[in-house]
């Protein structure tokens, strides 16, 4: 007999929240565009736009053992974003380097062949993309 799955409801937390369930893969970023977005046409004929967003790190981080680490000024994460839908592609191509940007989407792992062998890369697949403040204040 098939097992019933249930998603976590708002307000639930902890390791048992919503278990068993299908999982969750949601990403929300607020940062700035590091360089102009690039449009590519794949051998399949599909068009995509790639961009890179620079996101300031949170003020404090938790290290192993529960200790809080101090944030060094200027620490950022640079994250690759891919846009597949026509709407997100258009928006990405209109943004200027340095512009504030908000991205919502899912984390994806892409596999590809290189002369050195098979490799993979993680990137955020944008579901929504909009001009934002890019301060990093609402990073999640």
PDB file of C-alpha atoms in Angstrom:
ATOM      1  CA  UNK A   1       0.000   0.000   0.000  1.00  0.00           C
ATOM      2  CA  UNK A   2       1.289   3.478  -0.881  1.00  0.00           C
ATOM      3  CA  UNK A   3       2.461   5.668   1.946  1.00  0.00           C
ATOM      4  CA  UNK A   4       0.686   8.994   2.409  1.00  0.00           C
ATOM      5  CA  UNK A   5       2.852  12.114   2.252  1.00  0.00           C
ATOM      6  CA  UNK A   6       2.023  15.405   3.848  1.00  0.00           C
ATOM      7  CA  UNK A   7       3.676  18.790   3.413  1.00  0.00           C
ATOM      8  CA  UNK A   8       4.574  20.885   6.443  1.00  0.00           C
ATOM      9  CA  UNK A   9       1.952  23.438   7.341  1.00  0.00           C
ATOM     10  CA  UNK A  10       2.821  27.043   8.155  1.00  0.00           C
ATOM     11  CA  UNK A  11       4.208  27.306  11.677  1.00  0.00           C
ATOM     12  CA  UNK A  12       5.491  23.722  11.835  1.00  0.00           C
ATOM     13  CA  UNK A  13       9.177  23.332  12.510  1.00  0.00           C
ATOM     14  CA  UNK A  14      11.735  20.769  13.535  1.00  0.00           C
ATOM     15  CA  UNK A  15      12.920  17.531  11.963  1.00  0.00           C
ATOM     16  CA  UNK A  16       9.501  15.879  12.084  1.00  0.00           C
ATOM     17  CA  UNK A  17       7.518  18.766  10.600  1.00  0.00           C
ATOM     18  CA  UNK A  18       5.467  17.435   7.723  1.00  0.00           C
ATOM     19  CA  UNK A  19       7.261  14.051   7.597  1.00  0.00           C
ATOM     20  CA  UNK A  20       7.000  11.989   5.574  1.00  0.00           C
ATOM     21  CA  UNK A  21       6.823  14.464   2.750  1.00  0.00           C
ATOM     22  CA  UNK A  22       8.083  15.383  -0.665  1.00  0.00           C
ATOM     23  CA  UNK A  23      10.765  17.785   0.588  1.00  0.00           C
ATOM     24  CA  UNK A  24      11.282  21.465   0.006  1.00  0.00           C
ATOM     25  CA  UNK A  25      13.628  23.339  -2.316  1.00  0.00           C
ATOM     26  CA  UNK A  26      13.114  27.087  -2.146  1.00  0.00           C
ATOM     27  CA  UNK A  27      15.727  29.813  -2.513  1.00  0.00           C
ATOM     28  CA  UNK A  28      15.274  33.564  -1.999  1.00  0.00           C
ATOM     29  CA  UNK A  29      18.204  35.904  -2.618  1.00  0.00           C
ATOM     30  CA  UNK A  30      18.673  39.655  -2.540  1.00  0.00           C
ATOM     31  CA  UNK A  31      21.914  41.093  -3.870  1.00  0.00           C
ATOM     32  CA  UNK A  32      23.410  42.824  -6.870  1.00  0.00           C
ATOM     33  CA  UNK A  33      24.153  41.746 -10.421  1.00  0.00           C
ATOM     34  CA  UNK A  34      27.913  41.217 -10.804  1.00  0.00           C
ATOM     35  CA  UNK A  35      28.060  41.501 -14.632  1.00  0.00           C
ATOM     36  CA  UNK A  36      25.713  41.651 -17.608  1.00  0.00           C
ATOM     37  CA  UNK A  37      23.488  38.594 -18.016  1.00  0.00           C
ATOM     38  CA  UNK A  38      24.401  36.279 -20.895  1.00  0.00           C
ATOM     39  CA  UNK A  39      21.964  34.636 -23.302  1.00  0.00           C
ATOM     40  CA  UNK A  40      22.804  31.205 -24.731  1.00  0.00           C
ATOM     41  CA  UNK A  41      21.100  28.902 -27.201  1.00  0.00           C
ATOM     42  CA  UNK A  42      21.672  25.244 -26.381  1.00  0.00           C
ATOM     43  CA  UNK A  43      22.202  22.512 -29.008  1.00  0.00           C
ATOM     44  CA  UNK A  44      18.617  21.432 -28.232  1.00  0.00           C
ATOM     45  CA  UNK A  45      17.399  24.842 -29.423  1.00  0.00           C
ATOM     46  CA  UNK A  46      16.357  25.935 -25.920  1.00  0.00           C
ATOM     47  CA  UNK A  47      17.320  29.451 -24.881  1.00  0.00           C
ATOM     48  CA  UNK A  48      18.492  30.349 -21.407  1.00  0.00           C
ATOM     49  CA  UNK A  49      20.022  33.341 -19.692  1.00  0.00           C
ATOM     50  CA  UNK A  50      22.692  33.039 -17.026  1.00  0.00           C
ATOM     51  CA  UNK A  51      23.737  35.643 -14.505  1.00  0.00           C
ATOM     52  CA  UNK A  52      25.702  35.917 -11.313  1.00  0.00           C
ATOM     53  CA  UNK A  53      24.411  37.601  -8.162  1.00  0.00           C
ATOM     54  CA  UNK A  54      26.630  38.861  -5.339  1.00  0.00           C
ATOM     55  CA  UNK A  55      24.989  38.458  -1.930  1.00  0.00           C
ATOM     56  CA  UNK A  56      26.448  39.928   1.284  1.00  0.00           C
ATOM     57  CA  UNK A  57      26.789  37.364   4.064  1.00  0.00           C
ATOM     58  CA  UNK A  58      24.710  37.623   7.232  1.00  0.00           C
ATOM     59  CA  UNK A  59      26.114  39.669  10.121  1.00  0.00           C
ATOM     60  CA  UNK A  60      26.943  36.579  12.194  1.00  0.00           C
ATOM     61  CA  UNK A  61      27.367  32.938  11.313  1.00  0.00           C
ATOM     62  CA  UNK A  62      27.107  29.847  13.471  1.00  0.00           C
ATOM     63  CA  UNK A  63      30.086  27.551  13.430  1.00  0.00           C
ATOM     64  CA  UNK A  64      30.298  23.889  14.372  1.00  0.00           C
ATOM     65  CA  UNK A  65      29.745  23.480  18.097  1.00  0.00           C
ATOM     66  CA  UNK A  66      27.225  26.323  18.233  1.00  0.00           C
ATOM     67  CA  UNK A  67      29.787  29.135  18.488  1.00  0.00           C
ATOM     68  CA  UNK A  68      28.939  32.338  16.712  1.00  0.00           C
ATOM     69  CA  UNK A  69      31.570  33.553  14.277  1.00  0.00           C
ATOM     70  CA  UNK A  70      32.213  37.157  13.475  1.00  0.00           C
ATOM     71  CA  UNK A  71      31.499  38.419   9.982  1.00  0.00           C
ATOM     72  CA  UNK A  72      34.460  40.010   8.323  1.00  0.00           C
ATOM     73  CA  UNK A  73      33.618  43.169   6.383  1.00  0.00           C
ATOM     74  CA  UNK A  74      33.145  42.561   2.690  1.00  0.00           C
ATOM     75  CA  UNK A  75      32.317  38.846   2.869  1.00  0.00           C
ATOM     76  CA  UNK A  76      29.973  37.880   0.053  1.00  0.00           C
ATOM     77  CA  UNK A  77      28.715  34.818  -1.769  1.00  0.00           C
ATOM     78  CA  UNK A  78      28.649  34.821  -5.569  1.00  0.00           C
ATOM     79  CA  UNK A  79      25.823  32.637  -6.851  1.00  0.00           C
ATOM     80  CA  UNK A  80      25.078  31.468 -10.392  1.00  0.00           C
ATOM     81  CA  UNK A  81      21.463  31.895 -11.525  1.00  0.00           C
ATOM     82  CA  UNK A  82      19.843  30.430 -14.640  1.00  0.00           C
ATOM     83  CA  UNK A  83      16.654  31.800 -16.240  1.00  0.00           C
ATOM     84  CA  UNK A  84      14.588  29.462 -18.431  1.00  0.00           C
ATOM     85  CA  UNK A  85      11.202  31.189 -18.700  1.00  0.00           C
ATOM     86  CA  UNK A  86      10.716  33.962 -21.256  1.00  0.00           C
ATOM     87  CA  UNK A  87       9.718  36.373 -18.500  1.00  0.00           C
ATOM     88  CA  UNK A  88      12.814  35.835 -16.322  1.00  0.00           C
ATOM     89  CA  UNK A  89      15.078  35.886 -19.394  1.00  0.00           C
ATOM     90  CA  UNK A  90      13.690  39.266 -20.504  1.00  0.00           C
ATOM     91  CA  UNK A  91      14.030  40.725 -17.014  1.00  0.00           C
ATOM     92  CA  UNK A  92      17.618  39.471 -16.627  1.00  0.00           C
ATOM     93  CA  UNK A  93      18.708  40.921 -19.969  1.00  0.00           C
ATOM     94  CA  UNK A  94      17.344  44.379 -19.032  1.00  0.00           C
ATOM     95  CA  UNK A  95      19.328  44.600 -15.777  1.00  0.00           C
ATOM     96  CA  UNK A  96      22.543  46.621 -15.644  1.00  0.00           C
ATOM     97  CA  UNK A  97      25.649  45.329 -13.844  1.00  0.00           C
ATOM     98  CA  UNK A  98      25.586  46.497 -10.223  1.00  0.00           C
ATOM     99  CA  UNK A  99      21.776  46.685 -10.161  1.00  0.00           C
ATOM    100  CA  UNK A 100      19.960  45.430  -7.086  1.00  0.00           C
ATOM    101  CA  UNK A 101      18.155  42.165  -7.780  1.00  0.00           C
ATOM    102  CA  UNK A 102      15.759  39.811  -5.972  1.00  0.00           C
ATOM    103  CA  UNK A 103      15.603  36.162  -7.056  1.00  0.00           C
ATOM    104  CA  UNK A 104      13.227  33.392  -5.983  1.00  0.00           C
ATOM    105  CA  UNK A 105      13.632  29.866  -7.258  1.00  0.00           C
ATOM    106  CA  UNK A 106      15.100  26.431  -6.583  1.00  0.00           C
ATOM    107  CA  UNK A 107      18.583  25.003  -6.203  1.00  0.00           C
ATOM    108  CA  UNK A 108      19.545  22.719  -9.092  1.00  0.00           C
ATOM    109  CA  UNK A 109      22.554  20.515  -9.801  1.00  0.00           C
ATOM    110  CA  UNK A 110      23.521  20.424 -13.458  1.00  0.00           C
ATOM    111  CA  UNK A 111      25.783  17.771 -14.986  1.00  0.00           C
ATOM    112  CA  UNK A 112      27.857  18.363 -18.114  1.00  0.00           C
ATOM    113  CA  UNK A 113      30.737  16.828 -20.052  1.00  0.00           C
ATOM    114  CA  UNK A 114      34.149  18.490 -20.352  1.00  0.00           C
ATOM    115  CA  UNK A 115      37.394  17.315 -21.970  1.00  0.00           C
ATOM    116  CA  UNK A 116      38.514  16.391 -18.441  1.00  0.00           C
ATOM    117  CA  UNK A 117      35.405  14.291 -17.775  1.00  0.00           C
ATOM    118  CA  UNK A 118      31.931  14.664 -16.336  1.00  0.00           C
ATOM    119  CA  UNK A 119      31.406  17.587 -13.941  1.00  0.00           C
ATOM    120  CA  UNK A 120      28.550  19.192 -12.055  1.00  0.00           C
ATOM    121  CA  UNK A 121      27.609  22.626 -10.825  1.00  0.00           C
ATOM    122  CA  UNK A 122      24.974  23.976  -8.455  1.00  0.00           C
ATOM    123  CA  UNK A 123      22.930  26.979  -9.565  1.00  0.00           C
ATOM    124  CA  UNK A 124      19.652  28.650  -8.714  1.00  0.00           C
ATOM    125  CA  UNK A 125      16.883  28.199 -11.283  1.00  0.00           C
ATOM    126  CA  UNK A 126      14.956  31.482 -11.146  1.00  0.00           C
ATOM    127  CA  UNK A 127      11.188  31.273 -10.855  1.00  0.00           C
ATOM    128  CA  UNK A 128      10.857  35.037 -10.319  1.00  0.00           C
ATOM    129  CA  UNK A 129      13.407  37.751 -10.914  1.00  0.00           C
ATOM    130  CA  UNK A 130      12.918  41.434 -10.232  1.00  0.00           C
ATOM    131  CA  UNK A 131      14.856  44.619  -9.742  1.00  0.00           C
ATOM    132  CA  UNK A 132      15.393  45.106  -6.012  1.00  0.00           C
ATOM    133  CA  UNK A 133      17.376  47.046  -3.485  1.00  0.00           C
ATOM    134  CA  UNK A 134      20.189  44.494  -3.481  1.00  0.00           C
ATOM    135  CA  UNK A 135      21.222  45.355   0.059  1.00  0.00           C
ATOM    136  CA  UNK A 136      21.226  41.770   1.250  1.00  0.00           C
ATOM    137  CA  UNK A 137      19.081  42.813   4.219  1.00  0.00           C
ATOM    138  CA  UNK A 138      16.429  40.195   3.495  1.00  0.00           C
ATOM    139  CA  UNK A 139      18.659  37.296   2.429  1.00  0.00           C
ATOM    140  CA  UNK A 140      17.279  33.851   3.110  1.00  0.00           C
TER     141      UNK A 140
END
